[in-house]
PDB file of C-alpha atoms in Angstrom:
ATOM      1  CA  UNK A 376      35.759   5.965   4.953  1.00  0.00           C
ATOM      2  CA  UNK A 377      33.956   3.855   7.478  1.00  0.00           C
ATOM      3  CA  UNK A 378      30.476   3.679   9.086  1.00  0.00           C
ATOM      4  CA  UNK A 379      31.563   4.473  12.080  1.00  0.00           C
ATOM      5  CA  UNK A 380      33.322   7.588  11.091  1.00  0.00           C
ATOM      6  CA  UNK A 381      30.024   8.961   9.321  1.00  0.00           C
ATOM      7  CA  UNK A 382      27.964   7.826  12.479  1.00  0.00           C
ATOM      8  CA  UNK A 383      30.236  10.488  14.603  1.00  0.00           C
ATOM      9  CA  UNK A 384      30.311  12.913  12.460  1.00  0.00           C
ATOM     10  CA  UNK A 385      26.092  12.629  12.277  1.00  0.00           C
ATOM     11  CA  UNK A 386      26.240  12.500  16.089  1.00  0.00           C
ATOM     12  CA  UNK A 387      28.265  15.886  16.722  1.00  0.00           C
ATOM     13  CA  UNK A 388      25.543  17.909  14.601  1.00  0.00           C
ATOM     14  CA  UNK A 389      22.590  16.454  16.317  1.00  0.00           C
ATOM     15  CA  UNK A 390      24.495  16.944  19.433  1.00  0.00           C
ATOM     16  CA  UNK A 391      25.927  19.776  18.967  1.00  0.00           C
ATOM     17  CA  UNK A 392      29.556  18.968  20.042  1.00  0.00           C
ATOM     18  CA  UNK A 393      32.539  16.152  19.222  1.00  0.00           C
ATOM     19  CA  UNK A 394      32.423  15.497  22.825  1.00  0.00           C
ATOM     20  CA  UNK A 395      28.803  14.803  22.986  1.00  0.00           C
ATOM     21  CA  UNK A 396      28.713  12.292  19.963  1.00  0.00           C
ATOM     22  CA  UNK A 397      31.518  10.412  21.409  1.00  0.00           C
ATOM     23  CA  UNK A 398      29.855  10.254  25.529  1.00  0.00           C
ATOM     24  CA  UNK A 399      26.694   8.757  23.324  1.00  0.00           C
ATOM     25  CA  UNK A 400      29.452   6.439  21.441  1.00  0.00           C
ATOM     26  CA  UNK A 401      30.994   5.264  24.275  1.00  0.00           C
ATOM     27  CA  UNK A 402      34.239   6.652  22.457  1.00  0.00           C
ATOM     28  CA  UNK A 403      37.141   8.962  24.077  1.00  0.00           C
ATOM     29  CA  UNK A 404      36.883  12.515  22.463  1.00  0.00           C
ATOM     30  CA  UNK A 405      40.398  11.792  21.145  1.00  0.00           C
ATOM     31  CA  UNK A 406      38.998   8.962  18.938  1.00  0.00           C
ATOM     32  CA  UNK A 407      36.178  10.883  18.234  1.00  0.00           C
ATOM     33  CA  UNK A 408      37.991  13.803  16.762  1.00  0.00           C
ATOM     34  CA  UNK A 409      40.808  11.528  15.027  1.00  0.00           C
ATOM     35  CA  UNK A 410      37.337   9.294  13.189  1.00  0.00           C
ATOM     36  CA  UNK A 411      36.287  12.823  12.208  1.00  0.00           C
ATOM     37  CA  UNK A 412      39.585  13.662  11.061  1.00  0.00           C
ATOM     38  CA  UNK A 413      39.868  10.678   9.065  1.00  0.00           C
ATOM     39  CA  UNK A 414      36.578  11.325   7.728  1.00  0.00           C
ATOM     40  CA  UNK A 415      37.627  14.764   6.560  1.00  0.00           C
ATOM     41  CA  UNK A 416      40.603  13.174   5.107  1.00  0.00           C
ATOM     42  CA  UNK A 417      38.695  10.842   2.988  1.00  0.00           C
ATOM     43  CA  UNK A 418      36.219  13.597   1.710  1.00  0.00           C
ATOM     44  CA  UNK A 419      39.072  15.937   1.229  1.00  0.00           C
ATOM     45  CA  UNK A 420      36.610  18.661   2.751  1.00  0.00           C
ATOM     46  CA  UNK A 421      36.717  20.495   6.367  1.00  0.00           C
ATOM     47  CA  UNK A 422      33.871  19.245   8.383  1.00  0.00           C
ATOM     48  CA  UNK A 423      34.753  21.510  11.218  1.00  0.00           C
ATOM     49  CA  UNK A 424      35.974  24.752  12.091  1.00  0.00           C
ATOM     50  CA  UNK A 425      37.615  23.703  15.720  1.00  0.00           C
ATOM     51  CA  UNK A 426      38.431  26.462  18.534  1.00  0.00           C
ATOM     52  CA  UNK A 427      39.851  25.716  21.568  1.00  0.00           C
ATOM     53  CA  UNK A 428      36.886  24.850  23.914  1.00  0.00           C
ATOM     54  CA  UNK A 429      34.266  23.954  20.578  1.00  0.00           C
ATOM     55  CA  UNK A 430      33.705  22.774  17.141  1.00  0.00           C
ATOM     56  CA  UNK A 431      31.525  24.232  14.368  1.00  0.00           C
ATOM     57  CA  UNK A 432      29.973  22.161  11.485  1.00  0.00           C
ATOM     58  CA  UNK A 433      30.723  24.095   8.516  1.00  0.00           C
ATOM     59  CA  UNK A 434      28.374  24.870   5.751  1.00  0.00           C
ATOM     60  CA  UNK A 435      29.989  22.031   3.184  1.00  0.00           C
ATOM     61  CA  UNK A 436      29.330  19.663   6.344  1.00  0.00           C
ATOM     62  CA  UNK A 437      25.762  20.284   6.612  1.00  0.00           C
ATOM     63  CA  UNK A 438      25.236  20.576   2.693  1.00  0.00           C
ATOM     64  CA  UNK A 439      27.096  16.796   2.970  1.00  0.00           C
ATOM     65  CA  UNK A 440      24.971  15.290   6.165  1.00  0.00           C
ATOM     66  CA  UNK A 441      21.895  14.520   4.131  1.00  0.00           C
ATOM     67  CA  UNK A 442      23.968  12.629   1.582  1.00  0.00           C
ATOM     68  CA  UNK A 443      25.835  10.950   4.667  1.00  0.00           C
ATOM     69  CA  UNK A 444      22.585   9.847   6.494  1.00  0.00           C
ATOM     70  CA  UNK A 445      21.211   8.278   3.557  1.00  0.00           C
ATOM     71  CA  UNK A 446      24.701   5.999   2.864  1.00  0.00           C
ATOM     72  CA  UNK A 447      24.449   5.277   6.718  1.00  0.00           C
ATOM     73  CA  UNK A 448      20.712   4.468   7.017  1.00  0.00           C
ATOM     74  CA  UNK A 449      21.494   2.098   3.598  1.00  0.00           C
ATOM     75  CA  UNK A 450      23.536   0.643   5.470  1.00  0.00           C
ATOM     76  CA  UNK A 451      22.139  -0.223   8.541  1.00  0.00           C
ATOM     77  CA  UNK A 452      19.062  -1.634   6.774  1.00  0.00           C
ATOM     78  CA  UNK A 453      21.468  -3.923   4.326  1.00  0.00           C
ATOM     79  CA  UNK A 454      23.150  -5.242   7.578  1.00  0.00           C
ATOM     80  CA  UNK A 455      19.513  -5.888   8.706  1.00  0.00           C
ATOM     81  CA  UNK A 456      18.119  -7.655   5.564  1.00  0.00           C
ATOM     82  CA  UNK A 457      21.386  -9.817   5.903  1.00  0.00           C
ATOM     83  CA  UNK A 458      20.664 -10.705   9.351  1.00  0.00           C
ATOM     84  CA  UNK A 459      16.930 -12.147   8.369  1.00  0.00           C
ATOM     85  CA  UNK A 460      18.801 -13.525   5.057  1.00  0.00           C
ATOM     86  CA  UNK A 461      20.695 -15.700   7.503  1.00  0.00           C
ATOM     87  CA  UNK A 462      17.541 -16.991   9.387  1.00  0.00           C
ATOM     88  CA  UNK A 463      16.334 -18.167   6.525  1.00  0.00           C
ATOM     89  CA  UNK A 464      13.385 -15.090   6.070  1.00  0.00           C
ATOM     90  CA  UNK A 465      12.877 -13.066   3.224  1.00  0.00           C
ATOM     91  CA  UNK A 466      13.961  -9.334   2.813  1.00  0.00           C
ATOM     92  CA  UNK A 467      10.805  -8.698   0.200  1.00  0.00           C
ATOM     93  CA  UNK A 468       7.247  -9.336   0.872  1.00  0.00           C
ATOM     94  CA  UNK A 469       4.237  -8.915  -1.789  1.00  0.00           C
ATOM     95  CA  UNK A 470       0.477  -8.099  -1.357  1.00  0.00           C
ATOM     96  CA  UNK A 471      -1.152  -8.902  -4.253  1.00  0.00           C
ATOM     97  CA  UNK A 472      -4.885  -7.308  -4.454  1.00  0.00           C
ATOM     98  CA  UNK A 473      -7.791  -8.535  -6.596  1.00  0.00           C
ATOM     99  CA  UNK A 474      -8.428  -5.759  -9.365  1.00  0.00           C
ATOM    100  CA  UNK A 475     -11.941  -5.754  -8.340  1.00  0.00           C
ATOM    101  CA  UNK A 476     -11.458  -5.459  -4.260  1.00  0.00           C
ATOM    102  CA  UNK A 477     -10.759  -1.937  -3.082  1.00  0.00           C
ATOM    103  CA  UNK A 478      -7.410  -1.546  -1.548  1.00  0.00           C
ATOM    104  CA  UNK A 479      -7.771   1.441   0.700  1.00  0.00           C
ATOM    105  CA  UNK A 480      -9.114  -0.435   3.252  1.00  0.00           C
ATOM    106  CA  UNK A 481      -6.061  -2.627   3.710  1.00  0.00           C
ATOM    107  CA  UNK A 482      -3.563   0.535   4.451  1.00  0.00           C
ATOM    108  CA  UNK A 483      -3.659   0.834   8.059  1.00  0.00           C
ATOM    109  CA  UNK A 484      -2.430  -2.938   8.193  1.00  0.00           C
ATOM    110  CA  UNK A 485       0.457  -2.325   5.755  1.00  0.00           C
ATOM    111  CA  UNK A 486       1.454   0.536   7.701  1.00  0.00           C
ATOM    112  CA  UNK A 487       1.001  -1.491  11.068  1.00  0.00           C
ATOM    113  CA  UNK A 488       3.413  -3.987   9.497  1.00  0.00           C
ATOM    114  CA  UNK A 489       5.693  -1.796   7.881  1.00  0.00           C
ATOM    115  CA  UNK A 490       6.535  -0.352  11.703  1.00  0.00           C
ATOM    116  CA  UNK A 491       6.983  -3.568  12.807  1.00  0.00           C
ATOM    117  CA  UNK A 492       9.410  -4.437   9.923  1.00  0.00           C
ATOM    118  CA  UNK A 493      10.502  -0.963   8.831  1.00  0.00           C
ATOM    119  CA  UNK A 494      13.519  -2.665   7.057  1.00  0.00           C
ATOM    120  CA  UNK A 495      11.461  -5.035   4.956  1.00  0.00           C
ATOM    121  CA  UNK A 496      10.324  -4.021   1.167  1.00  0.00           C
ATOM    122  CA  UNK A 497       6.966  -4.665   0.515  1.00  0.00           C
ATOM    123  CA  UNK A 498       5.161  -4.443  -2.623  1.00  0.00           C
ATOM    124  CA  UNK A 499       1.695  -3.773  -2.899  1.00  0.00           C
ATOM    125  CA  UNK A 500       0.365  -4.791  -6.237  1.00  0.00           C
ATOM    126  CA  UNK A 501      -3.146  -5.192  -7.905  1.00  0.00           C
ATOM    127  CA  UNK A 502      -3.601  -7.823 -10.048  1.00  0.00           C
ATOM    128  CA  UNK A 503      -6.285 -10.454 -11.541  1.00  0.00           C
ATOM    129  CA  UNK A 504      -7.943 -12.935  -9.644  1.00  0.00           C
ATOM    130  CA  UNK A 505      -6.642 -16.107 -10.961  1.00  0.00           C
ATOM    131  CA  UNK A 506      -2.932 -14.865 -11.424  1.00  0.00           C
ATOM    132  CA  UNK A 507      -3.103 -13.531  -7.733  1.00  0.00           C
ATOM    133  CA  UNK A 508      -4.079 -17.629  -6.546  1.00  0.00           C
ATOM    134  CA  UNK A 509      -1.316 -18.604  -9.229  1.00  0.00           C
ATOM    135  CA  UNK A 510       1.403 -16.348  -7.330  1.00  0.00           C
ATOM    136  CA  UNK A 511       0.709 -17.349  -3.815  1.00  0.00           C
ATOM    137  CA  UNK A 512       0.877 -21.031  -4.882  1.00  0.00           C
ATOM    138  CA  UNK A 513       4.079 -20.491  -6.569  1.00  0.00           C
ATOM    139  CA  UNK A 514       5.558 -17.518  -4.026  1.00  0.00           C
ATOM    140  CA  UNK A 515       5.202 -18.254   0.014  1.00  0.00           C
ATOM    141  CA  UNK A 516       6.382 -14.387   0.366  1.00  0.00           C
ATOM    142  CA  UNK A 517       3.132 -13.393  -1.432  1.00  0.00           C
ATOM    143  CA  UNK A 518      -0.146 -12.699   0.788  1.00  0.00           C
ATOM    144  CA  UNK A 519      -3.409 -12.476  -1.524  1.00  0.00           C
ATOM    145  CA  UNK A 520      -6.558 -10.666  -1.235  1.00  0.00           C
ATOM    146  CA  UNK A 521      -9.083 -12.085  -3.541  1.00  0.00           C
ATOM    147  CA  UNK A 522     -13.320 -11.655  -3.946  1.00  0.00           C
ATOM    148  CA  UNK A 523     -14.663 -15.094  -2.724  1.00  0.00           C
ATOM    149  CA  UNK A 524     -16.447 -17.194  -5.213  1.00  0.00           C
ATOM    150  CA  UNK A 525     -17.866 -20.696  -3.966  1.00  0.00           C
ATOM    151  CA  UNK A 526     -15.031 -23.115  -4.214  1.00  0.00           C
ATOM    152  CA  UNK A 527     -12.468 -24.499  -2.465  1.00  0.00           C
ATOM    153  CA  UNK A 528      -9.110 -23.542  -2.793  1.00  0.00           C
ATOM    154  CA  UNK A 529      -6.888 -26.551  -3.493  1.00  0.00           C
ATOM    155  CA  UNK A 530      -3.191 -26.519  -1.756  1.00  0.00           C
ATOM    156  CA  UNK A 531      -4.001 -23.090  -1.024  1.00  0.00           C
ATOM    157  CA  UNK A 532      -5.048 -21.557   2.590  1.00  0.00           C
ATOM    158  CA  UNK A 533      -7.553 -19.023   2.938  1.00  0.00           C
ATOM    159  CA  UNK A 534      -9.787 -17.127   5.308  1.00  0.00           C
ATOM    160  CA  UNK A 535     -12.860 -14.994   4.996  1.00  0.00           C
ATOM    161  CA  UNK A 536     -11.730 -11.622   6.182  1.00  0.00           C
ATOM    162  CA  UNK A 537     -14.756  -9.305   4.972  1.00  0.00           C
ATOM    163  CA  UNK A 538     -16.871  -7.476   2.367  1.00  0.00           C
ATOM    164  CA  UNK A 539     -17.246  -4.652   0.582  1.00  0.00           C
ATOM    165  CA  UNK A 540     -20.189  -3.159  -0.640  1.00  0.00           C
ATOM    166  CA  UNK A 541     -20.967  -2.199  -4.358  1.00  0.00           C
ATOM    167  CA  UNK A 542     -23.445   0.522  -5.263  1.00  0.00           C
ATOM    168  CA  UNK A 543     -24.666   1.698  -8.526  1.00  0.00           C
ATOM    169  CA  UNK A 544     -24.291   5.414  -8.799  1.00  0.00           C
ATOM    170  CA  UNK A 545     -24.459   8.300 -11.304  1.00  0.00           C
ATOM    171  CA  UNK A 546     -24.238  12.655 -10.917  1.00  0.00           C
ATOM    172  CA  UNK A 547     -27.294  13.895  -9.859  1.00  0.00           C
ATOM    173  CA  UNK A 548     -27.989  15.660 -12.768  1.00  0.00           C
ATOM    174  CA  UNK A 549     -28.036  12.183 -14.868  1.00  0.00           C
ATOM    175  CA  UNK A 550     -31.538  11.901 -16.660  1.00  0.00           C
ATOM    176  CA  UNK A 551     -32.684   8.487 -14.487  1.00  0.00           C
ATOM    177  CA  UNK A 552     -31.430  10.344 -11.140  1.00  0.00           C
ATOM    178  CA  UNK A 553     -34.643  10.614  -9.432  1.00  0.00           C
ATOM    179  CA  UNK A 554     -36.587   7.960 -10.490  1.00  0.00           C
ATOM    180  CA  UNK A 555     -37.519   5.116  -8.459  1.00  0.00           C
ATOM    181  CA  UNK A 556     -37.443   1.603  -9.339  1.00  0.00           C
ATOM    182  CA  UNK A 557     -35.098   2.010 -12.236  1.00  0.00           C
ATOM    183  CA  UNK A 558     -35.133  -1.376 -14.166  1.00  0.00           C
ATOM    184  CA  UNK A 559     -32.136  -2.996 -16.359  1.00  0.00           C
ATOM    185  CA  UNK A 560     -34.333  -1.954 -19.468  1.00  0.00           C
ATOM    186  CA  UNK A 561     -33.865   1.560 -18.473  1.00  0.00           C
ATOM    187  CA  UNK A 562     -30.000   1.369 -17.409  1.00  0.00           C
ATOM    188  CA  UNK A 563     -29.676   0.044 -21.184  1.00  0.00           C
ATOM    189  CA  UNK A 564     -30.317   3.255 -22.823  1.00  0.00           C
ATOM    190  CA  UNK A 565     -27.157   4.541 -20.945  1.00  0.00           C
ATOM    191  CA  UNK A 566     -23.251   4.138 -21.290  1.00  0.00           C
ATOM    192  CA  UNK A 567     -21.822   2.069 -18.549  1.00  0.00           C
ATOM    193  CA  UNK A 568     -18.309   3.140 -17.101  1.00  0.00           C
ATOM    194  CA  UNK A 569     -16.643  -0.483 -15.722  1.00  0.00           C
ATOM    195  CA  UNK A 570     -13.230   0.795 -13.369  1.00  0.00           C
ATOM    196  CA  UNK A 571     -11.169  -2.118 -14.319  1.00  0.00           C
ATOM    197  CA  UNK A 572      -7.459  -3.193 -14.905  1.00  0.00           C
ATOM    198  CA  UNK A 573      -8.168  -5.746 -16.798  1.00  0.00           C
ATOM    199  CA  UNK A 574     -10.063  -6.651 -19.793  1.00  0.00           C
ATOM    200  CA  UNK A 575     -10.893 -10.091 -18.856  1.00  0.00           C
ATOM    201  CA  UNK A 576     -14.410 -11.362 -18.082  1.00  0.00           C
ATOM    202  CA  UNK A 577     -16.185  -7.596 -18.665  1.00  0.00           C
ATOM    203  CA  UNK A 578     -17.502  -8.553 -22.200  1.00  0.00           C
ATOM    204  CA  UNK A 579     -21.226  -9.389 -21.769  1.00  0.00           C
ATOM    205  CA  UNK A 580     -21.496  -8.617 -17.961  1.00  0.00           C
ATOM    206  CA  UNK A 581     -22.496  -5.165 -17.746  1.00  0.00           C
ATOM    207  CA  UNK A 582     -26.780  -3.790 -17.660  1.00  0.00           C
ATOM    208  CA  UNK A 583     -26.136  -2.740 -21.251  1.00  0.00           C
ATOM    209  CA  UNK A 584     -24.621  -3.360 -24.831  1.00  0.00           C
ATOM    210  CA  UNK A 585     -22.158  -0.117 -24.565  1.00  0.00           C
ATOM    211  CA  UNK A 586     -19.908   0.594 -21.857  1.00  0.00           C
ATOM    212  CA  UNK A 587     -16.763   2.064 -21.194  1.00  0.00           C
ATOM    213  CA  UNK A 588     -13.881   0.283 -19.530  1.00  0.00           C
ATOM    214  CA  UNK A 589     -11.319   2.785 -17.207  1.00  0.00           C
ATOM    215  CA  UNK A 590      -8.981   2.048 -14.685  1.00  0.00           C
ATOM    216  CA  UNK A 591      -8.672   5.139 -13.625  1.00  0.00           C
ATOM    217  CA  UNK A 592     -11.164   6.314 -11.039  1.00  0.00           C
ATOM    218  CA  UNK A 593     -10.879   9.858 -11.037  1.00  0.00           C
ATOM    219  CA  UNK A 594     -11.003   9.687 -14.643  1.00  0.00           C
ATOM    220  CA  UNK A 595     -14.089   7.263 -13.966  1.00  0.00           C
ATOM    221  CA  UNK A 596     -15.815   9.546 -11.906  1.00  0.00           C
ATOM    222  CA  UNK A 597     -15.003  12.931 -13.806  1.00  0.00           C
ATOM    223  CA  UNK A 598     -16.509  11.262 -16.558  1.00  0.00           C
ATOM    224  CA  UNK A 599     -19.456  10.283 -14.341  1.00  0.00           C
ATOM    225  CA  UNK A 600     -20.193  13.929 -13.548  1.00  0.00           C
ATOM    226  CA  UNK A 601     -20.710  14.554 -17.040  1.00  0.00           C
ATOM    227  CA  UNK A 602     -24.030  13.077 -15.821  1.00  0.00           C
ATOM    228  CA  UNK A 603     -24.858  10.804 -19.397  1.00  0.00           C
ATOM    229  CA  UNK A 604     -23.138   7.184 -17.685  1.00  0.00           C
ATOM    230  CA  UNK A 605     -23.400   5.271 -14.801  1.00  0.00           C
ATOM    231  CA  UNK A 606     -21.065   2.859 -12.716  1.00  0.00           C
ATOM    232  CA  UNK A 607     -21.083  -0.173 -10.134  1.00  0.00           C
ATOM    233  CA  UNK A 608     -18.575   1.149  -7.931  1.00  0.00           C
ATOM    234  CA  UNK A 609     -17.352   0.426  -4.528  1.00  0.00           C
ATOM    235  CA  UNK A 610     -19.180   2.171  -1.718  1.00  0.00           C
ATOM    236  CA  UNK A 611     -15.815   2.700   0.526  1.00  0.00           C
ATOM    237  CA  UNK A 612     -13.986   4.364  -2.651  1.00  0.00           C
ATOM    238  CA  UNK A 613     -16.591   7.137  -3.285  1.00  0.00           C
ATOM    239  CA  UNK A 614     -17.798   7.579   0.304  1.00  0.00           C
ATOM    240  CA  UNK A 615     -16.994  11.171  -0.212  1.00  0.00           C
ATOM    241  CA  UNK A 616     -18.195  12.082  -3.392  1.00  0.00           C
ATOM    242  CA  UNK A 617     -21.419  10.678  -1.755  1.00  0.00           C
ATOM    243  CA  UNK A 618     -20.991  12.580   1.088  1.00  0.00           C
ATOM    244  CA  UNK A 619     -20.714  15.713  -0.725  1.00  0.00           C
ATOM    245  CA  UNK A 620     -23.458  14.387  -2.914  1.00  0.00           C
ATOM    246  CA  UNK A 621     -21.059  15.044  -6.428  1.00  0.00           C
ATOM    247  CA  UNK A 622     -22.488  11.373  -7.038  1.00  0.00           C
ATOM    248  CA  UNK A 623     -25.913   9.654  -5.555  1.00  0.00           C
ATOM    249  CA  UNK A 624     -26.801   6.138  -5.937  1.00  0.00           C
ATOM    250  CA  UNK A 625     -29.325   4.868  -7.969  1.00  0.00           C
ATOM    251  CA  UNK A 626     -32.772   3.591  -6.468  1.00  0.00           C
ATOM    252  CA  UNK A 627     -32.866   0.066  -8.628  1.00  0.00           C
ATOM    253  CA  UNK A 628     -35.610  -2.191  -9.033  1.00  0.00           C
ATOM    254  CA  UNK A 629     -33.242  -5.537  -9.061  1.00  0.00           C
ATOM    255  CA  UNK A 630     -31.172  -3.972  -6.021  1.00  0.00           C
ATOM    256  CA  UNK A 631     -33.163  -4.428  -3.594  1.00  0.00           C
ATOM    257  CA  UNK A 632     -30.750  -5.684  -0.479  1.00  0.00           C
ATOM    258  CA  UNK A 633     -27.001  -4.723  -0.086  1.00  0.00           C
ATOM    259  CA  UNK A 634     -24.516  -6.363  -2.861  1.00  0.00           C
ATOM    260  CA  UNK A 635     -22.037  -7.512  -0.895  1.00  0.00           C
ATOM    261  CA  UNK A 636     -18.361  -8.877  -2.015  1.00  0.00           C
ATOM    262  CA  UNK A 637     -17.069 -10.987   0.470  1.00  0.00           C
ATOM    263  CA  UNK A 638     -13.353 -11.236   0.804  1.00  0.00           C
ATOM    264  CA  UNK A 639     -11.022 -13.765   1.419  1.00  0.00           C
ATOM    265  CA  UNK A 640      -7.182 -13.785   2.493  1.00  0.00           C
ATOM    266  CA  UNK A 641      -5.406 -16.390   0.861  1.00  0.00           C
ATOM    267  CA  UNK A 642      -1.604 -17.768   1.299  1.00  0.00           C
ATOM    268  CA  UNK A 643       0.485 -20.820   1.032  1.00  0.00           C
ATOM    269  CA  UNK A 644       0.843 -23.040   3.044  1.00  0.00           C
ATOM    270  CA  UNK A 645       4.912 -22.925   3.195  1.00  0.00           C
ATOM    271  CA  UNK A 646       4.277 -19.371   4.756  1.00  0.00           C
ATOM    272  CA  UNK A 647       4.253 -20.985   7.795  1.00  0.00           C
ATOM    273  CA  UNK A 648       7.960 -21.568   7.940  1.00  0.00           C
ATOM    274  CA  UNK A 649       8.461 -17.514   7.927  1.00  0.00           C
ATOM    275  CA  UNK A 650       7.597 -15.408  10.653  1.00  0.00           C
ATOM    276  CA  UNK A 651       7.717 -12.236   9.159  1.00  0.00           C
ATOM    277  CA  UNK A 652       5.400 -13.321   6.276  1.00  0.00           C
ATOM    278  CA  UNK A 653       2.921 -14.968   8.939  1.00  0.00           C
ATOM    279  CA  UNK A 654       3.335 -11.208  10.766  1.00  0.00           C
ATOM    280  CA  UNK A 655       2.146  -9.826   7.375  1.00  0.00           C
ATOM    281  CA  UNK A 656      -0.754 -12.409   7.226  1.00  0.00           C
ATOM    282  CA  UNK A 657      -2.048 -11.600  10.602  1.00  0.00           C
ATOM    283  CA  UNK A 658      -1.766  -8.061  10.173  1.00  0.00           C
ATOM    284  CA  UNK A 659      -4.227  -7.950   7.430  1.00  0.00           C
ATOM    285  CA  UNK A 660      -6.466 -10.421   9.126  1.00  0.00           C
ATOM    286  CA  UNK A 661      -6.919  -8.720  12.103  1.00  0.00           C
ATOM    287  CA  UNK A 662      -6.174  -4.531  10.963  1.00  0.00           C
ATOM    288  CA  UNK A 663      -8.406  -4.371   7.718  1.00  0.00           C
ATOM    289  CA  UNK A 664     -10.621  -1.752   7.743  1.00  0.00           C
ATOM    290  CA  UNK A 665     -13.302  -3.961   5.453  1.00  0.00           C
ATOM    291  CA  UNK A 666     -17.364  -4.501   6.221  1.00  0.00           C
ATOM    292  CA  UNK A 667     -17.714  -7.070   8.607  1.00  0.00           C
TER     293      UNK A 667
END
């Protein structure tokens, strides 16, 4: 069985016809018919009931062409990956995400990039801060997305991309909902929910001695609705349970201007020798969908 004799066979059901497949092949109907032949050979199956004038897929062909485009698609994007193999680029590609930064508003530049490069695999990952910086020194294939803190990165590269906005919210229904002003003395008498991944750094950080640590959201926020517990939560990941007002933020003495996370990009500095992985860079530079 070759390629080329699935790639016909493929053709004459889109198509419609043997002859048609082998006019968009390039190919004589005679080798047409004898790939298809040898195709049926190989499968030990009738792909075709032929009449004088026309050919009919049978039904064991079209229960087979699924299977069939999947081995030939596999194979077209292995002889692709080998292609950037020999240039030197990689065939896999990692965003890694700071647990803390939401990663919604980074799709529409994944999917920009993945139709550039629809035979590249790309992994999307969340992970801690620090191991994220660790990766990308270690990995040029690996494009971070880390919240800025004030230092310098050292032998790393980096760029200030954005912000996203945290906001303290609760149900309506929770017992501090209306009043103004709230203070961290009053958020103390509550159960904080912290949507996390990682235990790291959350001991001691919170408004209050008890909390609950999830890294789930919808968990998080079904257990928010239960209107006893409260959250610092990113605006751009609830937008819609604020819009349909299942959650309301909280009117905060100590909040009194926007808390902003800013957001930086960060890579190595070998990425520069790869121009798919400088593609991927620039992609999420210039396509996130974060505050400006």
């Amino acid at each position: 069985m070759e390629l080329k004799h699935i790639e016909i066979f493929l053709l004459s059901i889109e198509l419609g016809s043997i002859s048609a497949a082998a006019r968009k092949m390039g190919k004589q109907q005679s080798v047409a018919s004898q790939w298809i032949a040898d195709l049926e050979a190989d499968l030990n199956i009738t792909l075709f009931q032929r009449s004088k004038n026309k050919s009919q897929p049978t039904e064991e062909a079209r229960l087979l062409a699924p299977q069939l485009k999947q081995i030939l698609t596999q194979a077209q994007d292995l002889k692709r990956s080998a292609e950037l193999v020999s240039h030197g680029e990689p065939s896999i590609l990692s965003v890694l995400i700071d647990e803390w930064v939401p990663a919604l508003p980074v799709t529409n530049a994944i999917h920009q990039f993945s139709q550039l490069y629809p035979h590249l695999i790309l992994e999307v990952q969340a992970m801690p801060r620090e191991l994220i910086l660790e990766q990308v020194a270690q990995q040029p294939t690996c494009i971070g997305l880390v919240t800025e803190l004030n230092y310098h990165h050292d032998h790393l590269q980096y760029q200030r991309i954005g912000f996203y906005e945290d906001v303290l919210v609760a149900s309506p229904h929770f017992p501090l909902a209306k009043q103004k002003n709230i203070t961290v003395d009053d958020l103390s008498r509550f159960r904080e929910l912290v949507w996390a991944t990682h235990e790291d750094g959350i001991e001691n950080e919170g408004f209050g001695q008890v909390y609950s640590v999830i890294n789930d959201l919808q968990t998080l926020i079904a257990l928010l609705e239960k209107a006893d517990s409260y959250a610092l939560l990113h605006r751009q990941s609830i937008d819609l349970y604020l819009a349909q007002k299942r959650l309301i933020t909280l009117d905060c003495q100590f909040e009194q201007v926007k808390l902003n996370r800013r957001i930086e990009c960060v890579w190595s500095p070998a990425t520069a020798i790869s121009t798919t992985v400088k593609e991927l860079k620039d992609c999420i530079i210039h396509h996130h969908d974060y505050q400006q």
